Every structure is written in structure tokens, then in C-alpha cells.
CSV table of C-alpha atoms in Angstrom, one decimal:
chain,number,residue,atom,x,y,z
A,1,UNK,CA,-107.4,-116.5,6.6
A,2,UNK,CA,-110.6,-118.1,7.6
A,3,UNK,CA,-111.0,-120.5,10.5
A,4,UNK,CA,-113.5,-123.2,10.5
A,5,UNK,CA,-116.1,-122.8,13.3
A,6,UNK,CA,-115.3,-126.4,14.4
A,7,UNK,CA,-111.7,-125.5,15.3
A,8,UNK,CA,-111.0,-125.2,19.0
A,9,UNK,CA,-109.9,-122.1,20.8
A,10,UNK,CA,-106.5,-123.6,21.2
A,11,UNK,CA,-105.9,-123.9,17.5
A,12,UNK,CA,-107.1,-120.4,16.9
A,13,UNK,CA,-104.6,-119.2,19.5
A,14,UNK,CA,-101.8,-120.8,17.6
A,15,UNK,CA,-100.9,-123.4,20.2
A,16,UNK,CA,-99.3,-126.3,18.3
A,17,UNK,CA,-99.1,-128.5,21.4
A,18,UNK,CA,-102.6,-129.8,21.9
A,19,UNK,CA,-103.6,-130.9,18.4
A,20,UNK,CA,-105.1,-134.2,17.6
A,21,UNK,CA,-102.5,-136.3,15.8
A,22,UNK,CA,-104.8,-137.4,13.0
A,23,UNK,CA,-105.8,-133.8,12.2
A,24,UNK,CA,-102.3,-132.7,11.7
A,25,UNK,CA,-101.7,-135.3,9.1
A,26,UNK,CA,-104.7,-134.1,7.0
A,27,UNK,CA,-103.5,-130.5,6.9
A,28,UNK,CA,-102.4,-129.6,3.5
A,29,UNK,CA,-99.0,-127.9,3.3
A,30,UNK,CA,-98.5,-124.7,1.5
A,31,UNK,CA,-95.5,-124.8,-0.7
A,32,UNK,CA,-92.9,-122.1,0.0
A,33,UNK,CA,-94.3,-121.5,3.5
A,34,UNK,CA,-90.7,-121.3,4.8
A,35,UNK,CA,-89.9,-118.4,2.5
A,36,UNK,CA,-92.9,-116.4,3.8
A,37,UNK,CA,-91.5,-116.9,7.3
A,38,UNK,CA,-88.0,-115.9,6.1
A,39,UNK,CA,-89.3,-112.7,4.6
A,40,UNK,CA,-91.3,-111.8,7.6
A,41,UNK,CA,-88.4,-112.4,9.9
A,42,UNK,CA,-86.0,-110.7,7.5
A,43,UNK,CA,-88.0,-107.5,7.4
A,44,UNK,CA,-88.7,-107.3,11.1
A,45,UNK,CA,-85.0,-108.0,12.0
A,46,UNK,CA,-83.9,-105.2,9.6
A,47,UNK,CA,-86.4,-102.9,11.4
A,48,UNK,CA,-84.6,-103.6,14.6
A,49,UNK,CA,-87.0,-106.2,16.2
A,50,UNK,CA,-86.4,-109.6,17.5
A,51,UNK,CA,-89.5,-111.6,16.4
A,52,UNK,CA,-90.4,-115.2,16.7
A,53,UNK,CA,-92.1,-116.3,13.4
A,54,UNK,CA,-93.9,-119.5,12.6
A,55,UNK,CA,-96.3,-120.4,9.9
A,56,UNK,CA,-99.2,-122.8,9.5
A,57,UNK,CA,-101.4,-123.8,6.6
A,58,UNK,CA,-105.1,-123.1,7.1
A,59,UNK,CA,-107.2,-125.8,5.4
A,60,UNK,CA,-110.1,-124.7,3.3
A,61,UNK,CA,-113.3,-124.3,5.3
A,62,UNK,CA,-115.3,-126.0,2.6
A,63,UNK,CA,-115.1,-127.1,-1.0
A,64,UNK,CA,-115.5,-123.5,-2.3
A,65,UNK,CA,-112.6,-122.2,-0.2
A,66,UNK,CA,-108.9,-122.7,-0.8
A,67,UNK,CA,-105.9,-123.3,1.5
A,68,UNK,CA,-104.3,-120.2,2.9
A,69,UNK,CA,-101.1,-119.5,4.8
A,70,UNK,CA,-101.0,-118.0,8.3
A,71,UNK,CA,-97.8,-116.4,9.4
A,72,UNK,CA,-97.7,-115.9,13.2
A,73,UNK,CA,-95.4,-113.3,14.6
A,74,UNK,CA,-94.7,-113.0,18.3
A,75,UNK,CA,-92.9,-109.8,19.2
A,76,UNK,CA,-93.9,-108.0,22.3
A,77,UNK,CA,-92.0,-104.8,21.6
A,78,UNK,CA,-93.5,-104.3,18.1
A,79,UNK,CA,-96.7,-102.7,19.4
A,80,UNK,CA,-95.9,-99.7,17.2
A,81,UNK,CA,-97.0,-101.8,14.2
A,82,UNK,CA,-100.5,-102.0,15.7
A,83,UNK,CA,-101.0,-98.3,16.0
A,84,UNK,CA,-103.7,-96.6,13.8
A,85,UNK,CA,-105.7,-99.8,13.3
A,86,UNK,CA,-102.7,-102.1,12.5
A,87,UNK,CA,-101.4,-99.8,9.9
A,88,UNK,CA,-97.8,-101.1,10.2
A,89,UNK,CA,-98.9,-104.7,10.4
A,90,UNK,CA,-101.0,-104.3,7.2
A,91,UNK,CA,-98.0,-102.8,5.4
A,92,UNK,CA,-95.9,-105.7,6.6
A,93,UNK,CA,-98.5,-108.2,5.3
A,94,UNK,CA,-98.8,-106.5,2.0
A,95,UNK,CA,-95.1,-106.5,1.4
A,96,UNK,CA,-94.6,-110.1,2.6
A,97,UNK,CA,-97.5,-111.2,0.4
A,98,UNK,CA,-96.2,-109.4,-2.7
A,99,UNK,CA,-92.6,-110.5,-2.2
A,100,UNK,CA,-93.7,-114.0,-1.6
A,101,UNK,CA,-96.2,-114.3,-4.5
A,102,UNK,CA,-93.6,-112.7,-6.8
A,103,UNK,CA,-91.0,-115.3,-5.9
A,104,UNK,CA,-93.2,-118.4,-5.6
A,105,UNK,CA,-95.7,-117.4,-8.3
A,106,UNK,CA,-98.3,-118.8,-5.8
A,107,UNK,CA,-101.8,-117.4,-5.6
A,108,UNK,CA,-102.3,-118.6,-2.0
A,109,UNK,CA,-103.6,-116.0,0.4
A,110,UNK,CA,-101.3,-115.0,3.2
A,111,UNK,CA,-102.1,-113.5,6.5
A,112,UNK,CA,-99.4,-112.0,8.8
A,113,UNK,CA,-100.6,-111.8,12.4
A,114,UNK,CA,-98.8,-110.1,15.2
A,115,UNK,CA,-99.2,-111.2,18.8
A,116,UNK,CA,-102.5,-112.8,18.0
A,117,UNK,CA,-104.4,-109.6,17.3
A,118,UNK,CA,-105.9,-110.8,14.0
A,119,UNK,CA,-106.9,-114.2,15.3
A,120,UNK,CA,-108.6,-112.4,18.2
A,121,UNK,CA,-110.3,-110.0,15.8
A,122,UNK,CA,-111.6,-112.8,13.6
A,123,UNK,CA,-113.1,-114.6,16.5
A,124,UNK,CA,-114.9,-111.4,17.5
A,125,UNK,CA,-116.3,-110.9,14.0
A,126,UNK,CA,-117.4,-114.6,13.8
A,127,UNK,CA,-119.2,-114.4,17.2
A,128,UNK,CA,-120.9,-111.2,16.2
A,129,UNK,CA,-122.0,-112.7,12.8
A,130,UNK,CA,-123.5,-115.7,14.5
A,131,UNK,CA,-125.2,-113.6,17.1
A,132,UNK,CA,-126.9,-111.4,14.5
A,133,UNK,CA,-127.7,-114.4,12.3
A,134,UNK,CA,-129.7,-115.8,15.2
A,135,UNK,CA,-131.6,-112.5,15.5
A,136,UNK,CA,-132.4,-112.5,11.8
A,137,UNK,CA,-133.5,-116.1,11.9
A,138,UNK,CA,-135.8,-115.4,14.9
A,139,UNK,CA,-137.1,-112.1,13.7
A,140,UNK,CA,-137.4,-112.8,10.0
A,141,UNK,CA,-136.0,-109.3,9.1
A,142,UNK,CA,-132.8,-108.5,7.4
A,143,UNK,CA,-130.1,-106.8,9.4
A,144,UNK,CA,-127.3,-104.7,7.8
A,145,UNK,CA,-124.0,-104.7,9.6
A,146,UNK,CA,-121.6,-101.8,10.1
A,147,UNK,CA,-119.3,-101.1,7.1
A,148,UNK,CA,-116.3,-103.4,7.2
A,149,UNK,CA,-113.1,-104.1,5.3
A,150,UNK,CA,-113.1,-106.7,2.5
A,151,UNK,CA,-111.3,-109.3,4.7
A,152,UNK,CA,-113.8,-108.7,7.5
A,153,UNK,CA,-116.8,-109.1,5.3
A,154,UNK,CA,-115.3,-112.3,4.0
A,155,UNK,CA,-115.2,-113.7,7.5
A,156,UNK,CA,-118.9,-113.0,7.9
A,157,UNK,CA,-119.8,-114.5,4.5
A,158,UNK,CA,-117.7,-117.6,5.3
A,159,UNK,CA,-119.0,-117.9,8.9
A,160,UNK,CA,-122.7,-117.9,7.7
A,161,UNK,CA,-122.2,-119.7,4.4
A,162,UNK,CA,-123.8,-122.9,5.6
A,163,UNK,CA,-126.3,-121.4,8.0
A,164,UNK,CA,-129.7,-123.1,7.6
A,165,UNK,CA,-131.9,-120.0,7.8
A,166,UNK,CA,-130.0,-117.0,6.7
A,167,UNK,CA,-127.8,-115.9,3.8
A,168,UNK,CA,-125.5,-112.9,3.4
A,169,UNK,CA,-124.8,-110.3,0.7
A,170,UNK,CA,-122.7,-107.2,0.4
A,171,UNK,CA,-124.2,-103.8,-0.5
A,172,UNK,CA,-122.8,-100.3,-0.9
A,173,UNK,CA,-119.6,-99.1,-2.5
A,174,UNK,CA,-116.1,-98.4,-1.2
A,175,UNK,CA,-115.8,-97.4,2.4
A,176,UNK,CA,-119.5,-97.9,3.1
A,177,UNK,CA,-119.7,-101.4,1.7
A,178,UNK,CA,-121.4,-103.6,4.3
A,179,UNK,CA,-122.8,-107.1,4.8
A,180,UNK,CA,-126.6,-107.6,5.0
A,181,UNK,CA,-127.8,-110.8,6.7
A,182,UNK,CA,-131.1,-111.8,5.3
A,183,UNK,CA,-133.5,-114.6,6.3
A,184,UNK,CA,-133.9,-117.4,3.7
A,185,UNK,CA,-137.4,-117.4,2.4
A,186,UNK,CA,-139.0,-120.8,2.6
B,1,UNK,CA,-82.6,-98.7,7.0
B,2,UNK,CA,-80.8,-98.9,3.6
B,3,UNK,CA,-80.6,-102.6,4.2
B,4,UNK,CA,-84.4,-102.8,4.8
B,5,UNK,CA,-85.2,-101.1,1.6
B,6,UNK,CA,-82.7,-103.2,-0.4
B,7,UNK,CA,-84.0,-106.4,1.2
B,8,UNK,CA,-87.6,-105.8,0.3
B,9,UNK,CA,-87.0,-104.4,-3.1
B,10,UNK,CA,-84.8,-107.3,-4.2
B,11,UNK,CA,-87.6,-109.7,-3.6
B,12,UNK,CA,-90.1,-107.6,-5.5
B,13,UNK,CA,-88.2,-107.4,-8.8
B,14,UNK,CA,-86.9,-109.8,-11.4
B,15,UNK,CA,-83.6,-108.1,-12.1
B,16,UNK,CA,-82.0,-108.2,-8.6
B,17,UNK,CA,-78.6,-107.0,-9.8
B,18,UNK,CA,-80.1,-103.6,-10.8
B,19,UNK,CA,-81.4,-102.8,-7.4
B,20,UNK,CA,-79.3,-100.3,-5.4
B,21,UNK,CA,-80.0,-97.8,-2.7
B,22,UNK,CA,-78.1,-94.5,-2.3
B,23,UNK,CA,-78.2,-92.8,1.1
B,24,UNK,CA,-77.8,-89.1,1.2
B,25,UNK,CA,-77.7,-87.3,4.5
B,26,UNK,CA,-79.2,-83.8,4.5
B,27,UNK,CA,-79.6,-81.4,7.4
B,28,UNK,CA,-82.9,-82.5,8.6
B,29,UNK,CA,-83.5,-85.7,6.7
B,30,UNK,CA,-81.9,-88.8,5.3
B,31,UNK,CA,-82.9,-89.4,1.7
B,32,UNK,CA,-82.8,-92.9,0.3
B,33,UNK,CA,-82.8,-93.0,-3.5
B,34,UNK,CA,-83.9,-96.4,-4.8
B,35,UNK,CA,-82.9,-97.5,-8.2
B,36,UNK,CA,-84.4,-100.5,-10.0
B,37,UNK,CA,-84.2,-101.8,-13.6
B,38,UNK,CA,-86.1,-99.9,-16.2
B,39,UNK,CA,-89.6,-101.2,-16.4
B,40,UNK,CA,-89.7,-102.5,-12.9
B,41,UNK,CA,-90.4,-99.3,-11.0
B,42,UNK,CA,-94.1,-100.2,-11.2
B,43,UNK,CA,-93.4,-103.3,-9.0
B,44,UNK,CA,-91.9,-101.1,-6.3
B,45,UNK,CA,-94.6,-98.5,-6.5
B,46,UNK,CA,-97.6,-100.7,-6.8
B,47,UNK,CA,-101.1,-99.9,-7.7
B,48,UNK,CA,-101.9,-96.4,-6.4
B,49,UNK,CA,-98.6,-96.4,-4.7
B,50,UNK,CA,-99.5,-99.1,-2.3
B,51,UNK,CA,-96.2,-100.9,-2.2
B,52,UNK,CA,-94.1,-97.7,-1.9
B,53,UNK,CA,-96.3,-96.4,0.9
B,54,UNK,CA,-96.1,-99.7,2.8
B,55,UNK,CA,-92.3,-99.5,2.5
B,56,UNK,CA,-92.3,-96.0,3.8
B,57,UNK,CA,-94.6,-96.9,6.7
B,58,UNK,CA,-92.2,-99.7,7.7
B,59,UNK,CA,-89.3,-97.3,7.6
B,60,UNK,CA,-91.3,-95.1,10.0
B,61,UNK,CA,-92.0,-98.1,12.3
B,62,UNK,CA,-88.4,-99.1,12.6
B,63,UNK,CA,-86.8,-99.3,16.0
B,64,UNK,CA,-83.5,-97.7,15.0
B,65,UNK,CA,-84.4,-94.2,14.2
B,66,UNK,CA,-83.2,-90.8,15.0
B,67,UNK,CA,-85.1,-87.5,14.8
B,68,UNK,CA,-84.3,-87.1,11.2
B,69,UNK,CA,-86.9,-87.6,8.6
B,70,UNK,CA,-86.4,-90.6,6.4
B,71,UNK,CA,-87.4,-90.0,2.8
B,72,UNK,CA,-87.7,-92.7,0.2
B,73,UNK,CA,-87.4,-91.6,-3.4
B,74,UNK,CA,-87.9,-94.1,-6.2
B,75,UNK,CA,-85.8,-93.0,-9.2
């Protein structure tokens, strides 16, 4: 689910073409990835769509992270799944994750993206996190972000995990749970 | 639609052979009755009904649909 900040825009966009050869070799493969693609394809086809589905393994961003599986769907006429804040896409992801984990007994996290909307959203959150981290570092005062979903908060925590002068924590409960970015005291 | 429900359910349960979907056409709705093995209904419903609701949502997002309401009942 998480992208390392050092990855290029091209990789985030899912282009397979321009990768450095050596990097590809290092990428860990998620076992059963083909089955996740098959399920995604199988569901969408039965819903009457004609999707193109590919998967790739996302390497851990650091030693505390684990490998995850990214399933990329290209399907221009499936915009309906993106209505009401990706309601349909989230339902698709939940089902594919549950079917897949049940069959493979794998604990690997799985993200289903449609027409690149999630990759785009992640990039926006990471940019925002870094921008606000700079303000916290400069001003010395903690800043609380807007309430976010668990996956979104995770992106912020991961993006700032190795930041030299700020750290992050989550406060609040349920729908109002939010990330606070605090300066590291010297 | 029946195919969609059957496809997803089959991958969620252990006892695949017990899965079957009955389609009943009523005046304003099509009712899909989903049967799974005893003790496996929880897998299809999920915590707080999450799985069942996701399944219903995908039925609503399907391309092939008429004006009739599609109802999923887990038996």
C-alpha cells in the first residue's frame, strides 16, 4: 500500500516500461498474486465490465514494514465504482482481499486501485504530510491534521517515519481520529 | 448477477459444494437467496455485515441491470 518516497513518479503511475533493470530483480514477489488478479478480473467481468488487471508487489518501505500487493485495474467505464468516495472500489477491494486471504492463507495487505485514483490520492497525502512536517519543524509547534481513514493515516505515519525533526501520533476515536505531527524535542 | 454472487461466495467459504443461489423474480424486485453450509454464514456476512454489504454494493454497481431492485438474502 505504501510507496517509498524515493520511487519515481513513473513507478507510482504503474508504468512498467521504464524501470531500472536491477531494481526489478530485487523486488520480492508476493505468492498467489495471480489469484488476486484472477478474482478482481472475475468479479468485474461478472459485473459486466471489461477491465485490464495487473498486479505488482510493493517492497517494504523499511525494516518495520512488510511487502504488500497492489492490484491495478484499468477500466474507463467503471467510474460508477468511484462514486461516493470510492464506495464501490472499497467494496471490491474488501471482497478481493477476503477471498484471496481465505484461499491463500496469506496475511499480505492488498490494495485494489482503479484507473490510478488511489495512487494519485496517496501521492497527495504524502505531499501534504511533508509540507506540514516542514512547517512543524520550522515553527516548533505541533499541528493536527484533519480526521482521516486508517489507511490514510498510515500513509502519513510511514511518510514521516524517518523524518529528522518531527514524529507523528494518532489521537481521537473513530471518525475523528487524526494524526498529530509534533516536533522532536532535542 | 446470480453468477457474481456465486463466484464471490464460493471463494469465501470452505465448503464450496454447499453454495447455491436461488433467483426469484417478484413484481418489483429480483430476490437472490444465498445458501451456504451451516456454520459458514458468518464468512459471507462478515463483521458487522461488512462482506454482505460489499456484495450488495457490487450488485448495485453492475452494468447489466434493469429497473428492478436486486435483493440479496443470506439464508
